[in-house]
Amino acid sequence: MESLIYAVIISFVLSLAIGVVAIPMLRRLKFGQHVRHEGPQTHLQKAGTPTMGGIIFLIPICVASLMLARGSLDFLLAALLVMLGFGLIGFVDDYIKIARCRSLGLKAYQKLLAQITIGVVFSYYAYTHLGSTVTIPFFKSEWDLGIMYIPLMTFVIVGTVNSVNLNDGLDGLASGVTLIVAATFSILAAYLASSMRQEGLEYLAVNYGNLMVFAGAVTGGCLGFLRFNAYPAQVFMGDTGSMGLGGAVVALAVLLKLPLFLPIIGGIYMAEALSVIIQVASYKLTGKRVFRMSPLHHHFELTGMSEPKVVTMFMIATTVLCLIGLLAI
């Protein structure tokens, strides 16, 4: 557990240090956010706020994880590559937005194709190293997905990354929610590492221990970034950060064999994604909107709630859901 605490602290301190240097640099480079006019009108004043801030925590996560990892690095390297792979897609998306001075970056099919490619490769890796079983919440049993493992995990990976991306819409929301989710996964990884060691499965025990460190580093990175991203935000994480965090979260879930826990632990991510699906489906079928605006956080914002209050409410909900997730193991 000492390595977990060190991972949180090191990642946190590095994020603070990089943030102090990176934010003025992003301002000088004019890497400012372009805000969509169809969003809440109060967000128009955020135009020009530095974006691509995901680098502030992605680098510390990698450094802290590799510094504290011990033994086999198989699962840790896989998790880092997935996080950085999705972060790279987000970086390209952010760069196009800035270079072309618009609120849209990569085309939807380009982004989806890149995401699916990473999803398939990672799913195949997990299948060859962990088999085709996943843990069922609240039951001490596993579900063998057989030949459907790779397509189903690819769907989960792409869906989770985009859900986390949708969660990034208010100051401090994605970083605040994800630090709680990552902290929960660190506890789960520690528990599973201990269980594997008791069963004599040393390879899994060591790799799960390193995933515990990785989850701790994600927690610390988000905590440090929140110093600059809390309302009113000095910097936005951009798709660089939100997709990177989505990759980190889903990599932990898949490698710990806990993808079925994501609807619980990542319930806020799922609610955000479902709100968009429901809104689009309702409008196309009936011409009416269910929510004042989607994703869900904008609906609450337009009911009169302040940004900090919506963020706090979502973080409280995430904490409760994560506690349920811990019980579900």
mmCIF file of C-alpha atoms in Angstrom:
data_model
loop_
_atom_site.group_PDB
_atom_site.id
_atom_site.type_symbol
_atom_site.label_atom_id
_atom_site.label_comp_id
_atom_site.label_asym_id
_atom_site.label_seq_id
_atom_site.Cartn_x
_atom_site.Cartn_y
_atom_site.Cartn_z
ATOM 1 C CA MET A 1 0.000 0.000 0.000
ATOM 2 C CA GLU A 2 2.991 2.319 0.464
ATOM 3 C CA SER A 3 3.588 2.314 -3.284
ATOM 4 C CA LEU A 4 -0.033 3.359 -3.834
ATOM 5 C CA ILE A 5 0.358 6.356 -1.523
ATOM 6 C CA TYR A 6 3.662 7.326 -3.133
ATOM 7 C CA ALA A 7 2.070 7.052 -6.591
ATOM 8 C CA VAL A 8 -0.700 9.476 -5.610
ATOM 9 C CA ILE A 9 1.752 11.951 -4.058
ATOM 10 C CA ILE A 10 4.339 11.865 -6.852
ATOM 11 C CA SER A 11 1.741 12.213 -9.601
ATOM 12 C CA PHE A 12 0.009 15.004 -7.662
ATOM 13 C CA VAL A 13 3.206 17.011 -7.115
ATOM 14 C CA LEU A 14 4.385 16.559 -10.718
ATOM 15 C CA SER A 15 0.983 17.672 -12.013
ATOM 16 C CA LEU A 16 1.183 20.841 -9.929
ATOM 17 C CA ALA A 17 4.730 21.526 -11.141
ATOM 18 C CA ILE A 18 3.944 20.895 -14.812
ATOM 19 C CA GLY A 19 0.753 22.948 -14.579
ATOM 20 C CA VAL A 20 2.648 25.996 -13.345
ATOM 21 C CA VAL A 21 4.955 25.789 -16.386
ATOM 22 C CA ALA A 22 2.544 24.495 -19.039
ATOM 23 C CA ILE A 23 -0.413 26.875 -18.603
ATOM 24 C CA PRO A 24 1.539 30.080 -19.385
ATOM 25 C CA MET A 25 3.169 28.242 -22.300
ATOM 26 C CA LEU A 26 -0.214 27.199 -23.705
ATOM 27 C CA ARG A 27 -1.368 30.811 -23.411
ATOM 28 C CA ARG A 28 1.686 32.085 -25.296
ATOM 29 C CA LEU A 29 1.127 29.494 -28.029
ATOM 30 C CA LYS A 30 -2.529 30.639 -28.171
ATOM 31 C CA PHE A 31 -3.803 27.099 -27.637
ATOM 32 C CA GLY A 32 -7.197 28.474 -26.614
ATOM 33 C CA GLN A 33 -10.538 26.680 -26.415
ATOM 34 C CA HIS A 34 -13.119 27.271 -29.143
ATOM 35 C CA VAL A 35 -16.589 27.122 -27.561
ATOM 36 C CA ARG A 36 -19.626 25.844 -29.496
ATOM 37 C CA HIS A 37 -22.316 28.503 -29.897
ATOM 38 C CA GLU A 38 -25.089 25.900 -29.481
ATOM 39 C CA GLY A 39 -23.951 25.187 -25.902
ATOM 40 C CA PRO A 40 -24.974 27.156 -22.790
ATOM 41 C CA GLN A 41 -24.452 30.866 -23.456
ATOM 42 C CA THR A 42 -22.599 31.277 -20.163
ATOM 43 C CA HIS A 43 -19.804 29.132 -21.626
ATOM 44 C CA LEU A 44 -19.012 31.642 -24.366
ATOM 45 C CA GLN A 45 -16.956 33.632 -21.878
ATOM 46 C CA LYS A 46 -14.633 30.615 -21.570
ATOM 47 C CA ALA A 47 -13.436 31.029 -25.164
ATOM 48 C CA GLY A 48 -9.667 31.418 -25.255
ATOM 49 C CA THR A 49 -9.007 29.450 -22.044
ATOM 50 C CA PRO A 50 -5.933 27.252 -22.704
ATOM 51 C CA THR A 51 -6.776 23.696 -23.696
ATOM 52 C CA MET A 52 -4.743 20.500 -24.281
ATOM 53 C CA GLY A 53 -4.176 20.538 -20.509
ATOM 54 C CA GLY A 54 -4.304 16.743 -20.449
ATOM 55 C CA ILE A 55 -0.517 16.752 -20.788
ATOM 56 C CA ILE A 56 -0.395 18.189 -17.259
ATOM 57 C CA PHE A 57 -1.490 14.854 -15.771
ATOM 58 C CA LEU A 58 -0.712 12.292 -18.488
ATOM 59 C CA ILE A 59 3.036 12.809 -18.128
ATOM 60 C CA PRO A 60 3.032 12.507 -14.311
ATOM 61 C CA ILE A 61 0.878 9.365 -14.499
ATOM 62 C CA CYS A 62 3.475 7.711 -16.728
ATOM 63 C CA VAL A 63 6.434 8.881 -14.620
ATOM 64 C CA ALA A 64 4.937 7.889 -11.251
ATOM 65 C CA SER A 65 3.744 4.499 -12.549
ATOM 66 C CA LEU A 66 7.095 3.527 -14.062
ATOM 67 C CA MET A 67 9.044 4.800 -11.039
ATOM 68 C CA LEU A 68 7.120 2.648 -8.572
ATOM 69 C CA ALA A 69 6.342 -0.456 -10.636
ATOM 70 C CA ARG A 70 7.964 -3.710 -9.579
ATOM 71 C CA GLY A 71 8.397 -7.072 -11.287
ATOM 72 C CA SER A 72 6.410 -7.839 -14.424
ATOM 73 C CA LEU A 73 5.330 -4.686 -16.280
ATOM 74 C CA ASP A 74 3.020 -6.473 -18.740
ATOM 75 C CA PHE A 75 -0.321 -5.060 -17.567
ATOM 76 C CA LEU A 76 1.096 -1.670 -16.592
ATOM 77 C CA LEU A 77 2.635 -1.065 -20.008
ATOM 78 C CA ALA A 78 -0.598 -2.162 -21.674
ATOM 79 C CA ALA A 79 -2.587 0.291 -19.539
ATOM 80 C CA LEU A 80 -0.142 3.131 -20.234
ATOM 81 C CA LEU A 81 -0.201 2.471 -23.986
ATOM 82 C CA VAL A 82 -3.998 2.422 -24.053
ATOM 83 C CA MET A 83 -4.142 5.687 -22.090
ATOM 84 C CA LEU A 84 -1.548 7.355 -24.322
ATOM 85 C CA GLY A 85 -3.100 5.923 -27.489
ATOM 86 C CA PHE A 86 -6.479 7.457 -26.771
ATOM 87 C CA GLY A 87 -4.736 10.597 -25.488
ATOM 88 C CA LEU A 88 -2.968 10.881 -28.855
ATOM 89 C CA ILE A 89 -6.292 10.687 -30.716
ATOM 90 C CA GLY A 90 -7.557 13.464 -28.467
ATOM 91 C CA PHE A 91 -4.369 15.483 -29.018
ATOM 92 C CA VAL A 92 -4.794 15.343 -32.795
ATOM 93 C CA ASP A 93 -8.449 16.322 -32.384
ATOM 94 C CA ASP A 94 -7.504 19.286 -30.161
ATOM 95 C CA TYR A 95 -4.730 20.400 -32.499
ATOM 96 C CA ILE A 96 -7.042 20.468 -35.519
ATOM 97 C CA LYS A 97 -9.555 22.567 -33.574
ATOM 98 C CA ILE A 98 -6.852 25.074 -32.652
ATOM 99 C CA ALA A 99 -5.095 25.136 -36.020
ATOM 100 C CA ARG A 100 -8.344 25.630 -37.943
ATOM 101 C CA CYS A 101 -9.971 27.882 -35.321
ATOM 102 C CA ARG A 102 -13.133 25.798 -34.962
ATOM 103 C CA SER A 103 -14.959 23.772 -32.307
ATOM 104 C CA LEU A 104 -14.809 20.498 -34.277
ATOM 105 C CA GLY A 105 -11.594 18.570 -34.868
ATOM 106 C CA LEU A 106 -11.348 15.100 -36.366
ATOM 107 C CA LYS A 107 -14.341 13.872 -38.327
ATOM 108 C CA ALA A 108 -16.518 11.409 -36.436
ATOM 109 C CA TYR A 109 -15.586 8.441 -38.622
ATOM 110 C CA GLN A 110 -11.859 9.205 -38.301
ATOM 111 C CA LYS A 111 -12.057 9.357 -34.528
ATOM 112 C CA LEU A 112 -14.207 6.212 -34.302
ATOM 113 C CA LEU A 113 -11.933 4.225 -36.628
ATOM 114 C CA ALA A 114 -8.867 5.080 -34.540
ATOM 115 C CA GLN A 115 -10.708 4.222 -31.317
ATOM 116 C CA ILE A 116 -11.930 0.884 -32.652
ATOM 117 C CA THR A 117 -8.402 -0.001 -33.797
ATOM 118 C CA ILE A 118 -7.013 0.528 -30.289
ATOM 119 C CA GLY A 119 -10.033 -1.259 -28.826
ATOM 120 C CA VAL A 120 -9.558 -4.379 -30.962
ATOM 121 C CA VAL A 121 -5.807 -4.577 -30.325
ATOM 122 C CA PHE A 122 -6.224 -4.117 -26.563
ATOM 123 C CA SER A 123 -9.136 -6.575 -26.403
ATOM 124 C CA TYR A 124 -7.019 -9.179 -28.178
ATOM 125 C CA TYR A 125 -4.177 -8.549 -25.732
ATOM 126 C CA ALA A 126 -6.494 -8.964 -22.740
ATOM 127 C CA TYR A 127 -8.002 -12.117 -24.281
ATOM 128 C CA THR A 128 -4.595 -13.757 -24.765
ATOM 129 C CA HIS A 129 -3.328 -12.825 -21.285
ATOM 130 C CA LEU A 130 -6.471 -13.133 -19.148
ATOM 131 C CA GLY A 131 -8.842 -15.389 -21.073
ATOM 132 C CA SER A 132 -12.458 -14.655 -21.934
ATOM 133 C CA THR A 133 -13.994 -14.421 -18.452
ATOM 134 C CA VAL A 134 -15.200 -11.331 -16.591
ATOM 135 C CA THR A 135 -16.248 -10.959 -12.953
ATOM 136 C CA ILE A 136 -19.980 -10.614 -12.240
ATOM 137 C CA PRO A 137 -20.818 -7.877 -9.691
ATOM 138 C CA PHE A 138 -22.275 -9.080 -6.356
ATOM 139 C CA PHE A 139 -21.647 -12.729 -7.273
ATOM 140 C CA LYS A 140 -18.467 -14.660 -6.548
ATOM 141 C CA SER A 141 -18.415 -16.030 -10.075
ATOM 142 C CA GLU A 142 -17.223 -15.259 -13.575
ATOM 143 C CA TRP A 143 -18.953 -15.110 -16.939
ATOM 144 C CA ASP A 144 -17.179 -16.705 -19.878
ATOM 145 C CA LEU A 145 -17.829 -14.578 -22.978
ATOM 146 C CA GLY A 146 -16.077 -17.044 -25.283
ATOM 147 C CA ILE A 147 -15.569 -15.849 -28.852
ATOM 148 C CA MET A 148 -17.646 -12.740 -28.145
ATOM 149 C CA TYR A 149 -15.027 -11.408 -25.733
ATOM 150 C CA ILE A 150 -13.081 -9.326 -28.263
ATOM 151 C CA PRO A 151 -16.069 -7.601 -29.962
ATOM 152 C CA LEU A 152 -17.808 -6.984 -26.628
ATOM 153 C CA MET A 153 -14.674 -5.581 -24.973
ATOM 154 C CA THR A 154 -14.056 -3.388 -28.009
ATOM 155 C CA PHE A 155 -17.567 -1.990 -27.607
ATOM 156 C CA VAL A 156 -16.973 -1.404 -23.884
ATOM 157 C CA ILE A 157 -13.631 0.300 -24.541
ATOM 158 C CA VAL A 158 -14.890 2.663 -27.222
ATOM 159 C CA GLY A 159 -18.116 3.363 -25.328
ATOM 160 C CA THR A 160 -16.310 4.135 -22.063
ATOM 161 C CA VAL A 161 -13.757 6.449 -23.667
ATOM 162 C CA ASN A 162 -16.483 8.452 -25.385
ATOM 163 C CA SER A 163 -18.578 8.533 -22.210
ATOM 164 C CA VAL A 164 -15.690 10.018 -20.247
ATOM 165 C CA ASN A 165 -15.155 12.467 -23.094
ATOM 166 C CA LEU A 166 -18.804 13.599 -22.820
ATOM 167 C CA ASN A 167 -18.294 14.062 -19.072
ATOM 168 C CA ASP A 168 -15.758 16.803 -19.783
ATOM 169 C CA GLY A 169 -18.090 19.776 -20.090
ATOM 170 C CA LEU A 170 -17.887 21.746 -16.846
ATOM 171 C CA ASP A 171 -14.914 23.094 -14.905
ATOM 172 C CA GLY A 172 -13.521 20.300 -12.729
ATOM 173 C CA LEU A 173 -16.169 17.734 -13.694
ATOM 174 C CA ALA A 174 -14.185 15.074 -15.573
ATOM 175 C CA SER A 175 -11.120 15.398 -13.335
ATOM 176 C CA GLY A 176 -13.213 15.403 -10.141
ATOM 177 C CA VAL A 177 -15.300 12.385 -11.081
ATOM 178 C CA THR A 178 -12.362 10.426 -12.489
ATOM 179 C CA LEU A 179 -10.129 10.891 -9.445
ATOM 180 C CA ILE A 180 -12.842 9.161 -7.358
ATOM 181 C CA VAL A 181 -13.236 6.387 -9.943
ATOM 182 C CA ALA A 182 -9.455 5.877 -10.165
ATOM 183 C CA ALA A 183 -9.114 5.811 -6.367
ATOM 184 C CA THR A 184 -11.769 3.092 -6.268
ATOM 185 C CA PHE A 185 -9.941 1.042 -8.883
ATOM 186 C CA SER A 186 -6.737 1.370 -6.844
ATOM 187 C CA ILE A 187 -8.525 -0.216 -3.863
ATOM 188 C CA LEU A 188 -9.957 -2.966 -6.061
ATOM 189 C CA ALA A 189 -6.545 -3.632 -7.624
ATOM 190 C CA ALA A 190 -4.947 -3.862 -4.169
ATOM 191 C CA TYR A 191 -7.630 -6.304 -3.028
ATOM 192 C CA LEU A 192 -7.285 -8.469 -6.133
ATOM 193 C CA ALA A 193 -3.471 -8.456 -5.917
ATOM 194 C CA SER A 194 -3.717 -9.730 -2.343
ATOM 195 C CA SER A 195 -6.263 -12.374 -3.354
ATOM 196 C CA MET A 196 -4.097 -13.606 -6.254
ATOM 197 C CA ARG A 197 -1.058 -13.819 -3.967
ATOM 198 C CA GLN A 198 -2.993 -15.936 -1.455
ATOM 199 C CA GLU A 199 -3.988 -18.268 -4.288
ATOM 200 C CA GLY A 200 -0.370 -18.585 -5.403
ATOM 201 C CA LEU A 201 -0.927 -16.739 -8.695
ATOM 202 C CA GLU A 202 2.187 -14.580 -8.420
ATOM 203 C CA TYR A 203 2.156 -13.324 -12.030
ATOM 204 C CA LEU A 204 -1.332 -11.852 -11.615
ATOM 205 C CA ALA A 205 -0.541 -10.599 -8.109
ATOM 206 C CA VAL A 206 2.484 -8.627 -9.314
ATOM 207 C CA ASN A 207 0.680 -7.205 -12.338
ATOM 208 C CA TYR A 208 -2.394 -6.252 -10.316
ATOM 209 C CA GLY A 209 -0.063 -4.574 -7.821
ATOM 210 C CA ASN A 210 1.342 -2.463 -10.634
ATOM 211 C CA LEU A 211 -2.180 -1.607 -11.788
ATOM 212 C CA MET A 212 -2.838 -0.426 -8.225
ATOM 213 C CA VAL A 213 0.116 1.949 -8.627
ATOM 214 C CA PHE A 214 -1.193 3.081 -12.025
ATOM 215 C CA ALA A 215 -4.658 3.785 -10.594
ATOM 216 C CA GLY A 216 -3.022 5.725 -7.754
ATOM 217 C CA ALA A 217 -1.047 7.778 -10.262
ATOM 218 C CA VAL A 218 -4.247 8.580 -12.176
ATOM 219 C CA THR A 219 -5.833 9.677 -8.893
ATOM 220 C CA GLY A 220 -2.911 11.946 -8.031
ATOM 221 C CA GLY A 221 -2.727 13.363 -11.554
ATOM 222 C CA CYS A 222 -6.412 14.282 -11.544
ATOM 223 C CA LEU A 223 -6.068 15.774 -8.065
ATOM 224 C CA GLY A 224 -3.172 17.969 -9.153
ATOM 225 C CA PHE A 225 -4.932 19.015 -12.350
ATOM 226 C CA LEU A 226 -8.047 19.915 -10.385
ATOM 227 C CA ARG A 227 -5.997 22.709 -8.780
ATOM 228 C CA PHE A 228 -6.000 24.462 -12.187
ATOM 229 C CA ASN A 229 -9.243 23.064 -13.597
ATOM 230 C CA ALA A 230 -11.649 23.838 -10.735
ATOM 231 C CA TYR A 231 -14.144 26.648 -11.356
ATOM 232 C CA PRO A 232 -13.206 29.082 -12.801
ATOM 233 C CA ALA A 233 -10.819 26.935 -14.843
ATOM 234 C CA GLN A 234 -7.370 28.217 -15.742
ATOM 235 C CA VAL A 235 -6.980 25.389 -18.251
ATOM 236 C CA PHE A 236 -9.110 22.708 -19.910
ATOM 237 C CA MET A 237 -7.937 19.128 -20.322
ATOM 238 C CA GLY A 238 -9.309 18.989 -23.879
ATOM 239 C CA ASP A 239 -9.855 15.722 -25.703
ATOM 240 C CA THR A 240 -6.176 15.016 -25.011
ATOM 241 C CA GLY A 241 -7.036 14.625 -21.344
ATOM 242 C CA SER A 242 -10.586 13.301 -21.431
ATOM 243 C CA MET A 243 -9.827 10.535 -23.938
ATOM 244 C CA GLY A 244 -6.621 9.708 -22.109
ATOM 245 C CA LEU A 245 -8.523 9.380 -18.835
ATOM 246 C CA GLY A 246 -11.180 7.285 -20.578
ATOM 247 C CA GLY A 247 -8.433 4.974 -21.805
ATOM 248 C CA ALA A 248 -6.951 4.733 -18.307
ATOM 249 C CA VAL A 249 -10.295 3.918 -16.679
ATOM 250 C CA VAL A 250 -11.300 1.260 -19.192
ATOM 251 C CA ALA A 251 -7.797 -0.276 -19.218
ATOM 252 C CA LEU A 252 -8.072 -0.775 -15.453
ATOM 253 C CA ALA A 253 -11.551 -2.267 -15.769
ATOM 254 C CA VAL A 254 -10.580 -4.713 -18.519
ATOM 255 C CA LEU A 255 -7.225 -5.803 -17.054
ATOM 256 C CA LEU A 256 -8.762 -6.335 -13.605
ATOM 257 C CA LYS A 257 -11.529 -8.346 -15.317
ATOM 258 C CA LEU A 258 -14.110 -5.854 -14.007
ATOM 259 C CA PRO A 259 -15.749 -4.340 -17.122
ATOM 260 C CA LEU A 260 -19.209 -5.244 -15.739
ATOM 261 C CA PHE A 261 -18.439 -2.942 -12.800
ATOM 262 C CA LEU A 262 -18.209 0.101 -15.071
ATOM 263 C CA PRO A 263 -21.983 0.802 -15.095
ATOM 264 C CA ILE A 264 -21.739 1.009 -11.293
ATOM 265 C CA ILE A 265 -18.405 2.707 -10.621
ATOM 266 C CA GLY A 266 -18.615 4.759 -13.797
ATOM 267 C CA GLY A 267 -22.348 5.363 -13.445
ATOM 268 C CA ILE A 268 -21.981 9.103 -14.075
ATOM 269 C CA TYR A 269 -20.142 8.420 -17.340
ATOM 270 C CA MET A 270 -22.942 6.070 -18.386
ATOM 271 C CA ALA A 271 -25.639 8.600 -17.434
ATOM 272 C CA GLU A 272 -23.947 11.285 -19.531
ATOM 273 C CA ALA A 273 -23.779 9.006 -22.576
ATOM 274 C CA LEU A 274 -27.359 7.764 -22.151
ATOM 275 C CA SER A 275 -28.651 11.330 -21.892
ATOM 276 C CA VAL A 276 -27.187 12.086 -25.314
ATOM 277 C CA ILE A 277 -28.599 8.887 -26.845
ATOM 278 C CA ILE A 278 -32.063 9.521 -25.355
ATOM 279 C CA GLN A 279 -32.039 13.166 -26.451
ATOM 280 C CA VAL A 280 -31.086 12.376 -30.038
ATOM 281 C CA ALA A 281 -33.491 9.422 -30.324
ATOM 282 C CA SER A 282 -36.388 11.397 -28.842
ATOM 283 C CA TYR A 283 -35.848 14.395 -31.092
ATOM 284 C CA LYS A 284 -35.576 12.289 -34.243
ATOM 285 C CA LEU A 285 -38.624 10.147 -33.398
ATOM 286 C CA THR A 286 -40.956 12.721 -31.839
ATOM 287 C CA GLY A 287 -39.391 16.104 -32.515
ATOM 288 C CA LYS A 288 -39.288 16.729 -28.753
ATOM 289 C CA ARG A 289 -36.380 16.903 -26.325
ATOM 290 C CA VAL A 290 -36.334 15.003 -23.036
ATOM 291 C CA PHE A 291 -33.628 17.209 -21.503
ATOM 292 C CA ARG A 292 -33.136 20.935 -21.790
ATOM 293 C CA MET A 293 -29.733 20.117 -23.218
ATOM 294 C CA SER A 294 -27.460 17.086 -23.318
ATOM 295 C CA PRO A 295 -25.111 15.782 -21.980
ATOM 296 C CA LEU A 296 -26.819 15.574 -18.610
ATOM 297 C CA HIS A 297 -24.633 18.138 -16.832
ATOM 298 C CA HIS A 298 -25.884 20.857 -19.198
ATOM 299 C CA HIS A 299 -29.488 19.969 -18.340
ATOM 300 C CA PHE A 300 -28.859 20.639 -14.656
ATOM 301 C CA GLU A 301 -26.921 23.761 -15.509
ATOM 302 C CA LEU A 302 -29.865 25.139 -17.496
ATOM 303 C CA THR A 303 -32.247 24.478 -14.607
ATOM 304 C CA GLY A 304 -30.364 27.180 -12.726
ATOM 305 C CA MET A 305 -27.674 25.210 -10.891
ATOM 306 C CA SER A 306 -24.219 26.774 -10.812
ATOM 307 C CA GLU A 307 -21.300 24.898 -12.350
ATOM 308 C CA PRO A 308 -19.648 24.166 -8.965
ATOM 309 C CA LYS A 309 -22.938 22.815 -7.602
ATOM 310 C CA VAL A 310 -23.454 20.470 -10.570
ATOM 311 C CA VAL A 311 -19.852 19.245 -10.303
ATOM 312 C CA THR A 312 -20.205 18.687 -6.552
ATOM 313 C CA MET A 313 -23.480 16.804 -7.053
ATOM 314 C CA PHE A 314 -21.905 14.531 -9.671
ATOM 315 C CA MET A 315 -18.876 13.874 -7.449
ATOM 316 C CA ILE A 316 -21.140 12.947 -4.532
ATOM 317 C CA ALA A 317 -23.099 10.576 -6.775
ATOM 318 C CA THR A 318 -19.835 9.037 -8.010
ATOM 319 C CA THR A 319 -18.626 8.502 -4.438
ATOM 320 C CA VAL A 320 -21.839 6.653 -3.518
ATOM 321 C CA LEU A 321 -21.702 4.549 -6.696
ATOM 322 C CA CYS A 322 -18.050 3.676 -6.065
ATOM 323 C CA LEU A 323 -18.867 2.530 -2.540
ATOM 324 C CA ILE A 324 -21.539 0.259 -4.034
ATOM 325 C CA GLY A 325 -18.922 -0.955 -6.505
ATOM 326 C CA LEU A 326 -16.599 -1.894 -3.659
ATOM 327 C CA LEU A 327 -19.409 -3.878 -2.059
ATOM 328 C CA ALA A 328 -20.058 -5.585 -5.414
ATOM 329 C CA ILE A 329 -16.630 -7.229 -5.415
#
